[in-house]
């Protein structure tokens, strides 16, 4: 079983996001989140005695770890329409994230061409259930339970041995210690990434992935370059990766369900920025 929470935001304001909105959203949320949770007058994380219990510190100051959250969106959107996933024990912080997202959009604003843009017409959903609307006089409608459960080997779920997988945001995945940039991508590379992420996000020990079935029979992939600038470190980070689609055949239920879990937790590197978003579709031939 795998627990997660999906918080979705739709803004009807006429603000067009950049082609890759992940860096802007991640930075904006971090600023708003820190403004809510930080109780230190100095606002500095270094040597803070509260670091181990601070959600901001875990999300933004812990380096070279699998973060238990990720942004979810599409490239080249015409308006701000995105989701934010929390995994495992971080699900309990959903109310803080909802408050931070609201503050980010409606009070602090997002940086755009040197100015701050604010939003006045937003909707927030929790696990696809209505939570908040700017023009709704009833205010926030928090659910009793924020956790959704993904259950493996669920016989009630749909299953197909033939599927298409869409790579909607760049897939950054390593093979032989190098990022894959071409058709050398294999199904095993994808499944191993999902399986490793599942174990770590669930606080489980690393272990070898069970045998899987299936193979890529056709692919249409393109490598695109995407960059983000870190304002805190004044550096540029390459977030390029593969986009496009692949066709899979010969899947068994275990392999198919692993791919479906990948729709939730994403695949590859830098998932917290919104990379590695996939969609699994039945292929009817």
PDB file of N, CA and C in Angstrom, residues 115-175:
ATOM      1  N   UNK A 115       8.316  41.439 -11.925  1.00  0.00           N
ATOM      2  CA  UNK A 115       7.220  41.932 -11.095  1.00  0.00           C
ATOM      3  C   UNK A 115       6.447  40.757 -10.511  1.00  0.00           C
ATOM      4  N   UNK A 116       5.618  41.046  -9.520  1.00  0.00           N
ATOM      5  CA  UNK A 116       4.820  40.021  -8.861  1.00  0.00           C
ATOM      6  C   UNK A 116       3.413  39.986  -9.467  1.00  0.00           C
ATOM      7  N   UNK A 117       2.958  38.776  -9.801  1.00  0.00           N
ATOM      8  CA  UNK A 117       1.579  38.635 -10.280  1.00  0.00           C
ATOM      9  C   UNK A 117       0.751  37.955  -9.189  1.00  0.00           C
ATOM     10  N   UNK A 118      -0.436  38.501  -8.943  1.00  0.00           N
ATOM     11  CA  UNK A 118      -1.353  37.967  -7.950  1.00  0.00           C
ATOM     12  C   UNK A 118      -2.580  37.383  -8.637  1.00  0.00           C
ATOM     13  N   UNK A 119      -3.242  36.459  -7.960  1.00  0.00           N
ATOM     14  CA  UNK A 119      -4.389  35.760  -8.519  1.00  0.00           C
ATOM     15  C   UNK A 119      -5.617  36.043  -7.660  1.00  0.00           C
ATOM     16  N   UNK A 120      -6.744  36.243  -8.316  1.00  0.00           N
ATOM     17  CA  UNK A 120      -7.980  36.561  -7.591  1.00  0.00           C
ATOM     18  C   UNK A 120      -9.087  35.547  -7.828  1.00  0.00           C
ATOM     19  N   UNK A 121      -8.854  34.608  -8.742  1.00  0.00           N
ATOM     20  CA  UNK A 121      -9.913  33.645  -9.082  1.00  0.00           C
ATOM     21  C   UNK A 121      -9.310  32.244  -9.168  1.00  0.00           C
ATOM     22  N   UNK A 122      -9.112  31.617  -8.011  1.00  0.00           N
ATOM     23  CA  UNK A 122      -8.498  30.295  -7.975  1.00  0.00           C
ATOM     24  C   UNK A 122      -9.426  29.272  -7.334  1.00  0.00           C
ATOM     25  N   UNK A 123      -9.197  28.022  -7.700  1.00  0.00           N
ATOM     26  CA  UNK A 123      -9.896  26.892  -7.096  1.00  0.00           C
ATOM     27  C   UNK A 123      -8.843  25.916  -6.581  1.00  0.00           C
ATOM     28  N   UNK A 124      -9.111  25.330  -5.426  1.00  0.00           N
ATOM     29  CA  UNK A 124      -8.227  24.319  -4.859  1.00  0.00           C
ATOM     30  C   UNK A 124      -9.036  23.049  -4.606  1.00  0.00           C
ATOM     31  N   UNK A 125      -8.478  21.916  -5.002  1.00  0.00           N
ATOM     32  CA  UNK A 125      -9.122  20.618  -4.814  1.00  0.00           C
ATOM     33  C   UNK A 125      -8.169  19.710  -4.041  1.00  0.00           C
ATOM     34  N   UNK A 126      -8.722  18.871  -3.189  1.00  0.00           N
ATOM     35  CA  UNK A 126      -7.933  17.873  -2.467  1.00  0.00           C
ATOM     36  C   UNK A 126      -8.413  16.498  -2.890  1.00  0.00           C
ATOM     37  N   UNK A 127      -7.521  15.731  -3.514  1.00  0.00           N
ATOM     38  CA  UNK A 127      -7.883  14.412  -4.045  1.00  0.00           C
ATOM     39  C   UNK A 127      -9.115  14.512  -4.938  1.00  0.00           C
ATOM     40  N   UNK A 128      -9.114  15.577  -5.772  1.00  0.00           N
ATOM     41  CA  UNK A 128     -10.163  15.849  -6.765  1.00  0.00           C
ATOM     42  C   UNK A 128     -11.487  16.265  -6.145  1.00  0.00           C
ATOM     43  N   UNK A 129     -11.531  16.531  -4.850  1.00  0.00           N
ATOM     44  CA  UNK A 129     -12.736  17.039  -4.195  1.00  0.00           C
ATOM     45  C   UNK A 129     -12.562  18.528  -3.909  1.00  0.00           C
ATOM     46  N   UNK A 130     -13.623  19.310  -4.149  1.00  0.00           N
ATOM     47  CA  UNK A 130     -13.564  20.760  -3.994  1.00  0.00           C
ATOM     48  C   UNK A 130     -13.174  21.135  -2.568  1.00  0.00           C
ATOM     49  N   UNK A 131     -12.236  22.062  -2.444  1.00  0.00           N
ATOM     50  CA  UNK A 131     -11.759  22.508  -1.137  1.00  0.00           C
ATOM     51  C   UNK A 131     -11.940  24.012  -0.949  1.00  0.00           C
ATOM     52  N   UNK A 132     -11.642  24.782  -2.014  1.00  0.00           N
ATOM     53  CA  UNK A 132     -11.677  26.235  -1.876  1.00  0.00           C
ATOM     54  C   UNK A 132     -11.903  26.894  -3.219  1.00  0.00           C
ATOM     55  N   UNK A 133     -12.689  27.971  -3.205  1.00  0.00           N
ATOM     56  CA  UNK A 133     -12.861  28.833  -4.363  1.00  0.00           C
ATOM     57  C   UNK A 133     -12.817  30.273  -3.916  1.00  0.00           C
ATOM     58  N   UNK A 134     -12.102  31.124  -4.635  1.00  0.00           N
ATOM     59  CA  UNK A 134     -11.937  32.514  -4.211  1.00  0.00           C
ATOM     60  C   UNK A 134     -13.272  33.220  -4.027  1.00  0.00           C
ATOM     61  N   UNK A 135     -14.265  32.840  -4.806  1.00  0.00           N
ATOM     62  CA  UNK A 135     -15.560  33.526  -4.752  1.00  0.00           C
ATOM     63  C   UNK A 135     -16.610  32.746  -3.970  1.00  0.00           C
ATOM     64  N   UNK A 136     -16.159  31.691  -3.301  1.00  0.00           N
ATOM     65  CA  UNK A 136     -17.062  30.889  -2.479  1.00  0.00           C
ATOM     66  C   UNK A 136     -17.066  31.456  -1.059  1.00  0.00           C
ATOM     67  N   UNK A 137     -18.194  31.940  -0.601  1.00  0.00           N
ATOM     68  CA  UNK A 137     -18.284  32.598   0.701  1.00  0.00           C
ATOM     69  C   UNK A 137     -18.168  31.617   1.868  1.00  0.00           C
ATOM     70  N   UNK A 138     -18.227  30.323   1.593  1.00  0.00           N
ATOM     71  CA  UNK A 138     -18.147  29.335   2.669  1.00  0.00           C
ATOM     72  C   UNK A 138     -16.720  29.049   3.116  1.00  0.00           C
ATOM     73  N   UNK A 139     -15.733  29.557   2.383  1.00  0.00           N
ATOM     74  CA  UNK A 139     -14.345  29.376   2.770  1.00  0.00           C
ATOM     75  C   UNK A 139     -13.835  27.970   2.517  1.00  0.00           C
ATOM     76  N   UNK A 140     -12.778  27.585   3.255  1.00  0.00           N
ATOM     77  CA  UNK A 140     -12.150  26.283   3.072  1.00  0.00           C
ATOM     78  C   UNK A 140     -13.063  25.142   3.504  1.00  0.00           C
ATOM     79  N   UNK A 141     -13.024  24.051   2.750  1.00  0.00           N
ATOM     80  CA  UNK A 141     -13.764  22.840   3.091  1.00  0.00           C
ATOM     81  C   UNK A 141     -12.763  21.689   3.151  1.00  0.00           C
ATOM     82  N   UNK A 142     -12.161  21.527   4.294  1.00  0.00           N
ATOM     83  CA  UNK A 142     -11.121  20.515   4.454  1.00  0.00           C
ATOM     84  C   UNK A 142     -11.734  19.123   4.594  1.00  0.00           C
ATOM     85  N   UNK A 143     -11.119  18.116   3.971  1.00  0.00           N
ATOM     86  CA  UNK A 143     -11.606  16.736   4.140  1.00  0.00           C
ATOM     87  C   UNK A 143     -11.246  16.196   5.514  1.00  0.00           C
ATOM     88  N   UNK A 144     -11.942  15.149   5.925  1.00  0.00           N
ATOM     89  CA  UNK A 144     -11.623  14.507   7.198  1.00  0.00           C
ATOM     90  C   UNK A 144     -10.327  13.716   7.109  1.00  0.00           C
ATOM     91  N   UNK A 145     -10.037  13.187   5.930  1.00  0.00           N
ATOM     92  CA  UNK A 145      -8.827  12.390   5.719  1.00  0.00           C
ATOM     93  C   UNK A 145      -8.173  12.850   4.420  1.00  0.00           C
ATOM     94  N   UNK A 146      -6.895  13.197   4.501  1.00  0.00           N
ATOM     95  CA  UNK A 146      -6.191  13.701   3.319  1.00  0.00           C
ATOM     96  C   UNK A 146      -5.537  12.591   2.508  1.00  0.00           C
ATOM     97  N   UNK A 147      -5.452  11.397   3.043  1.00  0.00           N
ATOM     98  CA  UNK A 147      -4.682  10.329   2.404  1.00  0.00           C
ATOM     99  C   UNK A 147      -5.509   9.538   1.406  1.00  0.00           C
ATOM    100  N   UNK A 148      -4.928   9.336   0.225  1.00  0.00           N
ATOM    101  CA  UNK A 148      -5.419   8.347  -0.734  1.00  0.00           C
ATOM    102  C   UNK A 148      -4.492   7.147  -0.674  1.00  0.00           C
ATOM    103  N   UNK A 149      -5.011   6.007  -1.057  1.00  0.00           N
ATOM    104  CA  UNK A 149      -4.207   4.785  -0.984  1.00  0.00           C
ATOM    105  C   UNK A 149      -4.110   4.126  -2.353  1.00  0.00           C
ATOM    106  N   UNK A 150      -2.878   3.843  -2.755  1.00  0.00           N
ATOM    107  CA  UNK A 150      -2.633   3.035  -3.952  1.00  0.00           C
ATOM    108  C   UNK A 150      -2.295   1.636  -3.468  1.00  0.00           C
ATOM    109  N   UNK A 151      -3.113   0.667  -3.836  1.00  0.00           N
ATOM    110  CA  UNK A 151      -2.939  -0.707  -3.368  1.00  0.00           C
ATOM    111  C   UNK A 151      -2.432  -1.573  -4.518  1.00  0.00           C
ATOM    112  N   UNK A 152      -1.269  -2.177  -4.333  1.00  0.00           N
ATOM    113  CA  UNK A 152      -0.688  -3.035  -5.369  1.00  0.00           C
ATOM    114  C   UNK A 152      -1.441  -4.358  -5.452  1.00  0.00           C
ATOM    115  N   UNK A 153      -1.368  -4.982  -6.616  1.00  0.00           N
ATOM    116  CA  UNK A 153      -2.002  -6.281  -6.851  1.00  0.00           C
ATOM    117  C   UNK A 153      -3.494  -6.260  -6.558  1.00  0.00           C
ATOM    118  N   UNK A 154      -4.126  -5.140  -6.905  1.00  0.00           N
ATOM    119  CA  UNK A 154      -5.572  -4.991  -6.714  1.00  0.00           C
ATOM    120  C   UNK A 154      -6.279  -5.567  -7.941  1.00  0.00           C
ATOM    121  N   UNK A 155      -6.920  -6.705  -7.770  1.00  0.00           N
ATOM    122  CA  UNK A 155      -7.547  -7.389  -8.901  1.00  0.00           C
ATOM    123  C   UNK A 155      -8.721  -6.606  -9.486  1.00  0.00           C
ATOM    124  N   UNK A 156      -9.240  -5.634  -8.712  1.00  0.00           N
ATOM    125  CA  UNK A 156     -10.375  -4.854  -9.204  1.00  0.00           C
ATOM    126  C   UNK A 156      -9.944  -3.778 -10.199  1.00  0.00           C
ATOM    127  N   UNK A 157      -8.633  -3.496 -10.280  1.00  0.00           N
ATOM    128  CA  UNK A 157      -8.142  -2.456 -11.174  1.00  0.00           C
ATOM    129  C   UNK A 157      -8.069  -2.973 -12.605  1.00  0.00           C
ATOM    130  N   UNK A 158      -8.207  -2.031 -13.533  1.00  0.00           N
ATOM    131  CA  UNK A 158      -8.054  -2.379 -14.939  1.00  0.00           C
ATOM    132  C   UNK A 158      -6.622  -2.840 -15.203  1.00  0.00           C
ATOM    133  N   UNK A 159      -6.488  -3.726 -16.174  1.00  0.00           N
ATOM    134  CA  UNK A 159      -5.164  -4.216 -16.547  1.00  0.00           C
ATOM    135  C   UNK A 159      -5.134  -4.451 -18.047  1.00  0.00           C
ATOM    136  N   UNK A 160      -4.025  -4.098 -18.672  1.00  0.00           N
ATOM    137  CA  UNK A 160      -3.831  -4.372 -20.095  1.00  0.00           C
ATOM    138  C   UNK A 160      -2.386  -4.786 -20.318  1.00  0.00           C
ATOM    139  N   UNK A 161      -2.172  -5.723 -21.214  1.00  0.00           N
ATOM    140  CA  UNK A 161      -0.807  -6.161 -21.513  1.00  0.00           C
ATOM    141  C   UNK A 161      -0.156  -5.286 -22.576  1.00  0.00           C
ATOM    142  N   UNK A 162      -0.934  -4.367 -23.137  1.00  0.00           N
ATOM    143  CA  UNK A 162      -0.446  -3.491 -24.197  1.00  0.00           C
ATOM    144  C   UNK A 162      -0.814  -2.065 -23.828  1.00  0.00           C
ATOM    145  N   UNK A 163       0.175  -1.196 -23.724  1.00  0.00           N
ATOM    146  CA  UNK A 163      -0.102   0.161 -23.254  1.00  0.00           C
ATOM    147  C   UNK A 163       0.810   1.170 -23.922  1.00  0.00           C
ATOM    148  N   UNK A 164       0.330   2.400 -23.956  1.00  0.00           N
ATOM    149  CA  UNK A 164       1.153   3.538 -24.378  1.00  0.00           C
ATOM    150  C   UNK A 164       1.511   4.333 -23.142  1.00  0.00           C
ATOM    151  N   UNK A 165       2.756   4.760 -23.046  1.00  0.00           N
ATOM    152  CA  UNK A 165       3.202   5.615 -21.945  1.00  0.00           C
ATOM    153  C   UNK A 165       3.646   6.947 -22.540  1.00  0.00           C
ATOM    154  N   UNK A 166       3.018   8.016 -22.079  1.00  0.00           N
ATOM    155  CA  UNK A 166       3.355   9.358 -22.522  1.00  0.00           C
ATOM    156  C   UNK A 166       4.311   9.994 -21.513  1.00  0.00           C
ATOM    157  N   UNK A 167       5.407  10.551 -21.985  1.00  0.00           N
ATOM    158  CA  UNK A 167       6.323  11.323 -21.149  1.00  0.00           C
ATOM    159  C   UNK A 167       5.967  12.795 -21.350  1.00  0.00           C
ATOM    160  N   UNK A 168       5.235  13.353 -20.388  1.00  0.00           N
ATOM    161  CA  UNK A 168       4.627  14.665 -20.549  1.00  0.00           C
ATOM    162  C   UNK A 168       5.580  15.781 -20.165  1.00  0.00           C
ATOM    163  N   UNK A 169       6.375  15.572 -19.128  1.00  0.00           N
ATOM    164  CA  UNK A 169       7.470  16.492 -18.808  1.00  0.00           C
ATOM    165  C   UNK A 169       8.778  15.703 -18.895  1.00  0.00           C
ATOM    166  N   UNK A 170       9.896  16.387 -19.095  1.00  0.00           N
ATOM    167  CA  UNK A 170      11.157  15.684 -19.389  1.00  0.00           C
ATOM    168  C   UNK A 170      11.496  14.569 -18.403  1.00  0.00           C
ATOM    169  N   UNK A 171      11.832  13.421 -18.963  1.00  0.00           N
ATOM    170  CA  UNK A 171      12.278  12.274 -18.177  1.00  0.00           C
ATOM    171  C   UNK A 171      13.793  12.298 -18.101  1.00  0.00           C
ATOM    172  N   UNK A 172      14.301  12.458 -16.873  1.00  0.00           N
ATOM    173  CA  UNK A 172      15.748  12.420 -16.644  1.00  0.00           C
ATOM    174  C   UNK A 172      16.055  11.129 -15.910  1.00  0.00           C
ATOM    175  N   UNK A 173      16.611  10.184 -16.646  1.00  0.00           N
ATOM    176  CA  UNK A 173      16.856   8.872 -16.072  1.00  0.00           C
ATOM    177  C   UNK A 173      18.256   8.421 -16.462  1.00  0.00           C
ATOM    178  N   UNK A 174      18.973   7.850 -15.515  1.00  0.00           N
ATOM    179  CA  UNK A 174      20.358   7.461 -15.759  1.00  0.00           C
ATOM    180  C   UNK A 174      20.476   5.987 -16.114  1.00  0.00           C
ATOM    181  N   UNK A 175      21.424   5.740 -17.013  1.00  0.00           N
ATOM    182  CA  UNK A 175      21.758   4.381 -17.417  1.00  0.00           C
ATOM    183  C   UNK A 175      23.268   4.342 -17.605  1.00  0.00           C
TER     184      UNK A 175
END
